[in-house]
JSON list of C-alpha atoms in Angstrom, two decimals:
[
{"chain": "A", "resi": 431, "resn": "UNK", "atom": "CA", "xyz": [136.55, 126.19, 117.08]},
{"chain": "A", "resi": 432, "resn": "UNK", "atom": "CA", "xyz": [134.33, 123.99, 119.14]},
{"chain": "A", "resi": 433, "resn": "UNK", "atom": "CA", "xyz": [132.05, 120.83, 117.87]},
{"chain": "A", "resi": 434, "resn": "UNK", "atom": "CA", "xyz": [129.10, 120.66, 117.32]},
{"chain": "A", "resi": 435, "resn": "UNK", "atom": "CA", "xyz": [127.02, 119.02, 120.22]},
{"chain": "A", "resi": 436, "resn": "UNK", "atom": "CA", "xyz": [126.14, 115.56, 119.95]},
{"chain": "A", "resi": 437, "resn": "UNK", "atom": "CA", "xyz": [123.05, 113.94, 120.94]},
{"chain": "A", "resi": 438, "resn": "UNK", "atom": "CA", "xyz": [123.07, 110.55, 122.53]},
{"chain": "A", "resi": 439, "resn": "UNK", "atom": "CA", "xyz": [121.29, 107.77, 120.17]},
{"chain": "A", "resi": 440, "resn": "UNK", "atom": "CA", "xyz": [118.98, 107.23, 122.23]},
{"chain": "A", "resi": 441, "resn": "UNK", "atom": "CA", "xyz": [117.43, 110.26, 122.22]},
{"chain": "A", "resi": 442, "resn": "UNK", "atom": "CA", "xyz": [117.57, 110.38, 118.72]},
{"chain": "A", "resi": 443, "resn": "UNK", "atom": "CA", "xyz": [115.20, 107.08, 118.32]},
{"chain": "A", "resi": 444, "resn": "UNK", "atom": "CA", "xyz": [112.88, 108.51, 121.05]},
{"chain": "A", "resi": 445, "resn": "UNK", "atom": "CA", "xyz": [112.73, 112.10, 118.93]},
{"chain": "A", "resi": 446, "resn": "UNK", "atom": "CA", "xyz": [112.28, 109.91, 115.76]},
{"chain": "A", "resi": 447, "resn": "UNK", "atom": "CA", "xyz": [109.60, 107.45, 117.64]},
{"chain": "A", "resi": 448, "resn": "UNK", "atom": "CA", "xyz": [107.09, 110.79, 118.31]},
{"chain": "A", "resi": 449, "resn": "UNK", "atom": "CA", "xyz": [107.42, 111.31, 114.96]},
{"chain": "A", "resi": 450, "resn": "UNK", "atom": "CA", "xyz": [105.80, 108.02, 114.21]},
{"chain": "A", "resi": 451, "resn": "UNK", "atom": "CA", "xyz": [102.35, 109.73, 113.37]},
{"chain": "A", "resi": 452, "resn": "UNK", "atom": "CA", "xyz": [103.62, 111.95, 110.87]},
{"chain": "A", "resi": 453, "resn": "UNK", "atom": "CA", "xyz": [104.42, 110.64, 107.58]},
{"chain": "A", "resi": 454, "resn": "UNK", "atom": "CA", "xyz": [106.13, 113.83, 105.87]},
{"chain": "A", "resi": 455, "resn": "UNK", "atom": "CA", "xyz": [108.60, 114.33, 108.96]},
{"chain": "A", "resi": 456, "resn": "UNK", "atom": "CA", "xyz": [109.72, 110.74, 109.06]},
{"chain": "A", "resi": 457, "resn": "UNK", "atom": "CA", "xyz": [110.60, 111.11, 105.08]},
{"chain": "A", "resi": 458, "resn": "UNK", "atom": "CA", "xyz": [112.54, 114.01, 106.01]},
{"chain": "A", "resi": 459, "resn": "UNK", "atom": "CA", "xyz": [114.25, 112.49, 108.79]},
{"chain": "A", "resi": 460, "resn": "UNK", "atom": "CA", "xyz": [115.27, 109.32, 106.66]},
{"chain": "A", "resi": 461, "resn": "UNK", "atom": "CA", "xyz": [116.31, 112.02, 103.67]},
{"chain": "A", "resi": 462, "resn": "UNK", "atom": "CA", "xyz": [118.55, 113.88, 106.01]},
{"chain": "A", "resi": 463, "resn": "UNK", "atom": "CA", "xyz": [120.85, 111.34, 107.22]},
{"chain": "A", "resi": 464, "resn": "UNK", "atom": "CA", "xyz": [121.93, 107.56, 105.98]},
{"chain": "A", "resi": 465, "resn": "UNK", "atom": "CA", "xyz": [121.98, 106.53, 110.00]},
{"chain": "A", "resi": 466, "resn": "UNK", "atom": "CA", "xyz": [118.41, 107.43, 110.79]},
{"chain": "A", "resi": 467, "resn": "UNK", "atom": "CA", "xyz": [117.14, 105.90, 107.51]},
{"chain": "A", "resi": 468, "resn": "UNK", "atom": "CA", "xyz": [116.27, 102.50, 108.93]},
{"chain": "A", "resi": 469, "resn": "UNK", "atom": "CA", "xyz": [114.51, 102.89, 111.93]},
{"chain": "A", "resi": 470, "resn": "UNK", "atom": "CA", "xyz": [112.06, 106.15, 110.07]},
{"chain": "A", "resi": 471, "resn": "UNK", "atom": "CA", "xyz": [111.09, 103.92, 107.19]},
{"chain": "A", "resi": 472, "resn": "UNK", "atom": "CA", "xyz": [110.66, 101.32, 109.94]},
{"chain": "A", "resi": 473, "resn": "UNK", "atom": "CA", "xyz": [107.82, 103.43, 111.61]},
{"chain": "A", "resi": 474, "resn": "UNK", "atom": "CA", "xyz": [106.70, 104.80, 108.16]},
{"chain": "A", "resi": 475, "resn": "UNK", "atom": "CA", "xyz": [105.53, 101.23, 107.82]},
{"chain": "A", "resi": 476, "resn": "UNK", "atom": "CA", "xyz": [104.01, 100.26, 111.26]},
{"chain": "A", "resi": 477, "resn": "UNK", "atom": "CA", "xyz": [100.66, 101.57, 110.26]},
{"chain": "A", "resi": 478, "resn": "UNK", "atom": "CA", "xyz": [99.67, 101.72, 106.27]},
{"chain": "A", "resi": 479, "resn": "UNK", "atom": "CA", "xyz": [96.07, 103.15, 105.02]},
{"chain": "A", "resi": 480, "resn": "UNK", "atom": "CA", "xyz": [95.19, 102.56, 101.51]},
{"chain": "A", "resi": 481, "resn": "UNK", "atom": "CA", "xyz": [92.71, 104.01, 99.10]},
{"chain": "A", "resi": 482, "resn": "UNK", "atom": "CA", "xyz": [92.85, 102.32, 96.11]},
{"chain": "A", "resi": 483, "resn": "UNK", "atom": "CA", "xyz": [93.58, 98.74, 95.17]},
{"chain": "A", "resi": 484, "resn": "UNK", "atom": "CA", "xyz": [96.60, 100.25, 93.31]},
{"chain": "A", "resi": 485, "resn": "UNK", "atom": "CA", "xyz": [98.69, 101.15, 96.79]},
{"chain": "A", "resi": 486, "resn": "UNK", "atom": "CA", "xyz": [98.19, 97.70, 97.62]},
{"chain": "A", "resi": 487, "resn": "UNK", "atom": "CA", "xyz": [99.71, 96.34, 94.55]},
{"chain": "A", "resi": 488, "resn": "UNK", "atom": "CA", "xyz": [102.49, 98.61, 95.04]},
{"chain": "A", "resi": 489, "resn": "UNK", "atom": "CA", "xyz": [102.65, 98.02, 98.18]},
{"chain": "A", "resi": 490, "resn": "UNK", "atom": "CA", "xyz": [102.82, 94.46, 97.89]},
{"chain": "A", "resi": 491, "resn": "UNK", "atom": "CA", "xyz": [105.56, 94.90, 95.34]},
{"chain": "A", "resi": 492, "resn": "UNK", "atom": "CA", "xyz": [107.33, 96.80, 97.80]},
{"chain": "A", "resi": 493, "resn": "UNK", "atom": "CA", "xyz": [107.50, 94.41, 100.77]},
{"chain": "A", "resi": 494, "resn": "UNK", "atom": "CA", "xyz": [108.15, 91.82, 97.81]},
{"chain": "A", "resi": 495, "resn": "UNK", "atom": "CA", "xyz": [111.24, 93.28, 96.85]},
{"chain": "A", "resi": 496, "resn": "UNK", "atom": "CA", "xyz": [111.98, 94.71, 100.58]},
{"chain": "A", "resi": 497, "resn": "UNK", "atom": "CA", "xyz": [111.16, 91.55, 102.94]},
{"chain": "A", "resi": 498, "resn": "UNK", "atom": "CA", "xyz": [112.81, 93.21, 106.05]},
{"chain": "A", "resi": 499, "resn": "UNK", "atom": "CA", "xyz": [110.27, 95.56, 106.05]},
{"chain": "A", "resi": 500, "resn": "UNK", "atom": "CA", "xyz": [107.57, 93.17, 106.71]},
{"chain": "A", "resi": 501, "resn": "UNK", "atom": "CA", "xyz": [107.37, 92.42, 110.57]},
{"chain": "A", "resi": 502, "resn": "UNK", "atom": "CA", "xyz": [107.18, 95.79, 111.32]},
{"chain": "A", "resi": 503, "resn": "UNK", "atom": "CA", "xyz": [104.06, 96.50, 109.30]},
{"chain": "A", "resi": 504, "resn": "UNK", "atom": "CA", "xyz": [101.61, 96.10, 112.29]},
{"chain": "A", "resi": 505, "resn": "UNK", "atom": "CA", "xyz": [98.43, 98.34, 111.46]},
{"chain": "A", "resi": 506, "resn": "UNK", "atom": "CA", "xyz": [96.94, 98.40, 107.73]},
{"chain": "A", "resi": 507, "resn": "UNK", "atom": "CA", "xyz": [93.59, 100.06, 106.77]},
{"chain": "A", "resi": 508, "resn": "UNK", "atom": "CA", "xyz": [91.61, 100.02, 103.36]},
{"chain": "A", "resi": 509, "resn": "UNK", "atom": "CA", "xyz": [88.60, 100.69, 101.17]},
{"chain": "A", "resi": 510, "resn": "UNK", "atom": "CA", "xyz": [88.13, 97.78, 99.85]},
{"chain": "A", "resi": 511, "resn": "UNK", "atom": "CA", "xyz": [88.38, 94.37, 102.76]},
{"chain": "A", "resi": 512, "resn": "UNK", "atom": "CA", "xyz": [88.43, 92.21, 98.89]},
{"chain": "A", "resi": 513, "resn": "UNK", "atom": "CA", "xyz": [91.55, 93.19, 97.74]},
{"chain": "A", "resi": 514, "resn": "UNK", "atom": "CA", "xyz": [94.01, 93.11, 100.79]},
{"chain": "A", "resi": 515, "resn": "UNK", "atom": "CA", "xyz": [93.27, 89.43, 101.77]},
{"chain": "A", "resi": 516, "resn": "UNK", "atom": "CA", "xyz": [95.37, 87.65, 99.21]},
{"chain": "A", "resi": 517, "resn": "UNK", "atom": "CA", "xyz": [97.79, 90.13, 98.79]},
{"chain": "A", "resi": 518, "resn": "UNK", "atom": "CA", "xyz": [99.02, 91.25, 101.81]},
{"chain": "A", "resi": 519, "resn": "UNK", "atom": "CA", "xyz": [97.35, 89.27, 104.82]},
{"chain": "A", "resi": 520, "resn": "UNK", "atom": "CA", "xyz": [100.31, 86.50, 103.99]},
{"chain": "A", "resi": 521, "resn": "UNK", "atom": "CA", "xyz": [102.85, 88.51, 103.65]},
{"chain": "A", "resi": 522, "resn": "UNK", "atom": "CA", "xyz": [102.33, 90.95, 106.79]},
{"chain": "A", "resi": 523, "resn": "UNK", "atom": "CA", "xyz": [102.92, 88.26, 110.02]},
{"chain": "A", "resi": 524, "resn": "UNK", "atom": "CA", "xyz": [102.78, 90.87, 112.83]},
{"chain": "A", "resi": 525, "resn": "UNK", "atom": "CA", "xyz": [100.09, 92.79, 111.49]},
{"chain": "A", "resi": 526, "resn": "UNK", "atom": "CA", "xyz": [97.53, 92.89, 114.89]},
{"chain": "A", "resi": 527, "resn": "UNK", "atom": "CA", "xyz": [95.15, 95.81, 113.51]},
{"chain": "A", "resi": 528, "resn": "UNK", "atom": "CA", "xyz": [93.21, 96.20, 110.67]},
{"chain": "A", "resi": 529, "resn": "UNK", "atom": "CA", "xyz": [90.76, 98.57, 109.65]},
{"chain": "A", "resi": 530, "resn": "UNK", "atom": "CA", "xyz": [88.50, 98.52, 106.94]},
{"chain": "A", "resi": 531, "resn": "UNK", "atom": "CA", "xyz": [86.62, 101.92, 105.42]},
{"chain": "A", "resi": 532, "resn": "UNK", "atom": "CA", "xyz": [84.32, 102.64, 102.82]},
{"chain": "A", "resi": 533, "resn": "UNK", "atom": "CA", "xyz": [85.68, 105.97, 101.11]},
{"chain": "A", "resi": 534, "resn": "UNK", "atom": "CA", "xyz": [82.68, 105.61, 98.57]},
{"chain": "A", "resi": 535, "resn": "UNK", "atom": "CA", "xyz": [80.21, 107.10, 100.61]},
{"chain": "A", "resi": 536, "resn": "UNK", "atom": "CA", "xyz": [79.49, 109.95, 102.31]},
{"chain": "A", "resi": 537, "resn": "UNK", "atom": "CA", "xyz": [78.90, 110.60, 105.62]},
{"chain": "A", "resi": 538, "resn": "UNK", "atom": "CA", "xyz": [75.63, 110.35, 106.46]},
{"chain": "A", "resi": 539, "resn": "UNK", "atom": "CA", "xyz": [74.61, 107.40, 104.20]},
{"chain": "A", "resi": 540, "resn": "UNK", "atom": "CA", "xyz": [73.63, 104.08, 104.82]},
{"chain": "A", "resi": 541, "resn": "UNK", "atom": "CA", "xyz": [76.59, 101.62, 105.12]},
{"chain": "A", "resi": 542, "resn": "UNK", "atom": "CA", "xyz": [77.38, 99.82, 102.32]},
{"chain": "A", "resi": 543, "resn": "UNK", "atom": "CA", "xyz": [76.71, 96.48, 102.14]},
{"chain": "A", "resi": 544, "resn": "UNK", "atom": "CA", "xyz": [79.91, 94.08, 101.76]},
{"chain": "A", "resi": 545, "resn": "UNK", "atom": "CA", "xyz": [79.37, 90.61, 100.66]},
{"chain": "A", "resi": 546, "resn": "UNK", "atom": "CA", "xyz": [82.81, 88.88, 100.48]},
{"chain": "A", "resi": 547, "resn": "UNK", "atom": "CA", "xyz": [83.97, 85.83, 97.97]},
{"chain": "A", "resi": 548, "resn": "UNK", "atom": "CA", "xyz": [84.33, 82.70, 99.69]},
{"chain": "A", "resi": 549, "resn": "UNK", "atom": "CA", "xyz": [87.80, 82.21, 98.81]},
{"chain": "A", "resi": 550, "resn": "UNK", "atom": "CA", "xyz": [88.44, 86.10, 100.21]},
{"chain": "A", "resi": 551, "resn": "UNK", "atom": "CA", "xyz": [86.79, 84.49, 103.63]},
{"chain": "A", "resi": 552, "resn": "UNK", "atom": "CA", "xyz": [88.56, 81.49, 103.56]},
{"chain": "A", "resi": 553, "resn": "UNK", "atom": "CA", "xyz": [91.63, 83.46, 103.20]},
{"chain": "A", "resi": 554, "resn": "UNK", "atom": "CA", "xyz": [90.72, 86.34, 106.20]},
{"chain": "A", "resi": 555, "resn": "UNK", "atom": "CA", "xyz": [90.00, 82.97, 108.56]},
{"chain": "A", "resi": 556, "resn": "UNK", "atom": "CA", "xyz": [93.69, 81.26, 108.20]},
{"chain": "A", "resi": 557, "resn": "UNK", "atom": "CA", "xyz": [95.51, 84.65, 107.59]},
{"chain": "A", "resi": 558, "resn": "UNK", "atom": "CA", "xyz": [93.48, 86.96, 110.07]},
{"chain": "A", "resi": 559, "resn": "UNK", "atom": "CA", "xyz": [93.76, 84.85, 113.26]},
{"chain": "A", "resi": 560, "resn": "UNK", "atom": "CA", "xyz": [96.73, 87.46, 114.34]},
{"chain": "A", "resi": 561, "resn": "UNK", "atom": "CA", "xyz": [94.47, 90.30, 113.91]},
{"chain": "A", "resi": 562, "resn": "UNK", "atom": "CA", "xyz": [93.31, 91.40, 117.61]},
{"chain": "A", "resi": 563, "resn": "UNK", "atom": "CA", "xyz": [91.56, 94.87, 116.45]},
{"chain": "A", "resi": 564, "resn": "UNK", "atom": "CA", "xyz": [89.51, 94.90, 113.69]},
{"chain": "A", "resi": 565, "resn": "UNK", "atom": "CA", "xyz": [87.42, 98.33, 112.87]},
{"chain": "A", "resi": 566, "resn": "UNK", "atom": "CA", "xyz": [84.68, 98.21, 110.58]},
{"chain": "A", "resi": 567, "resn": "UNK", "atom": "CA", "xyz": [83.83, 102.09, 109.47]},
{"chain": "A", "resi": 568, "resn": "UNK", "atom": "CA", "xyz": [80.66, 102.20, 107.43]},
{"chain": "A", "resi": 569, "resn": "UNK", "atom": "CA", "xyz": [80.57, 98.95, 106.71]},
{"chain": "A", "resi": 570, "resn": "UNK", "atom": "CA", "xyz": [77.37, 96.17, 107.06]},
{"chain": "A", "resi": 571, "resn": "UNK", "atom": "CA", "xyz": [77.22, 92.66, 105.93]},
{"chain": "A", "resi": 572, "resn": "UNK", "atom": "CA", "xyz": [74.06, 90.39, 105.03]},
{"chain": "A", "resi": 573, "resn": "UNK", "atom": "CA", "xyz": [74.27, 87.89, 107.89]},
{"chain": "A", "resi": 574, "resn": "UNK", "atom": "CA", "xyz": [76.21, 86.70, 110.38]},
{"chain": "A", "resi": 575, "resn": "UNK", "atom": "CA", "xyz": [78.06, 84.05, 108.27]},
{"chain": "A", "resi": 576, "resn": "UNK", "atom": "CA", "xyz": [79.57, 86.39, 105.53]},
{"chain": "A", "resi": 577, "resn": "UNK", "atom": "CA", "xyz": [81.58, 88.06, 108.89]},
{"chain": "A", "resi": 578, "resn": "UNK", "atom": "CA", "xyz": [82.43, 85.14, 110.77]}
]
């Protein structure tokens, strides 16, 4: 009887790395075997949306209790730019992208007008300075000073 082929690592990381965009197959892949565990929750990390204040509590509770995972969180995206300051910005330090979307409205409406706390300002100014994208998706604010 002959064994079964093998595939270099390699290759294996590269087939696992164009997975990176789909969430369901990199579960599978880090369900299937122990080995490729680490590097698919890696990339099932790189880029985290969020709906709901909730996911970023438990998300927060998540890179609490699993630090490694932090500096490969690079992308995050949410509903609601409040939230995510205080509880992630510090915790994420390679994060370069962020995107923030209003999943309130419909398409087709007026952007919602965001008026940020101070102290959720303060807090995007020393925690954001990493952040070299930033995508604002129906989104206005009042004046220039509330975005700066």
């Amino acid at each position: 009887m002959s064994a079964s082929p093998h595939l270099p690592w390699e290759v294996i990381e590269r087939i696992i790395g164009h997975s990176g965009d789909y969430w369901r197959t990199l579960r599978s892949l880090s369900l299937t075997c122990k080995q490729l565990r680490p590097y698919s929750l890696c990339l099932m990390v790189a880029d985290v949306t969020f709906s709901r204040s909730e996911k970023i509590f438990a998300f927060r509770d998540f890179l609490c209790t699993q630090p490694q995972f932090r500096p490969f969180v690079r992308s995050i995206g949410m509903g609601d730019p409040t939230y995510l300051a205080f509880h992630l910005l510090y915790l994420l330090p390679n994060v370069t992208r962020m995107t923030m979307l209003d999943y309130s409205i419909r398409r087709g409406s007026p952007p919602r007008v965001c008026s940020l706390p101070r102290s959720v300002l303060a807090c995007y100014r020393t925690m954001g300075t990493r952040i070299e994208t930033l995508i604002l998706v129906r989104l206005s604010f009042p004046n220039p000073q509330e975005f700066c």
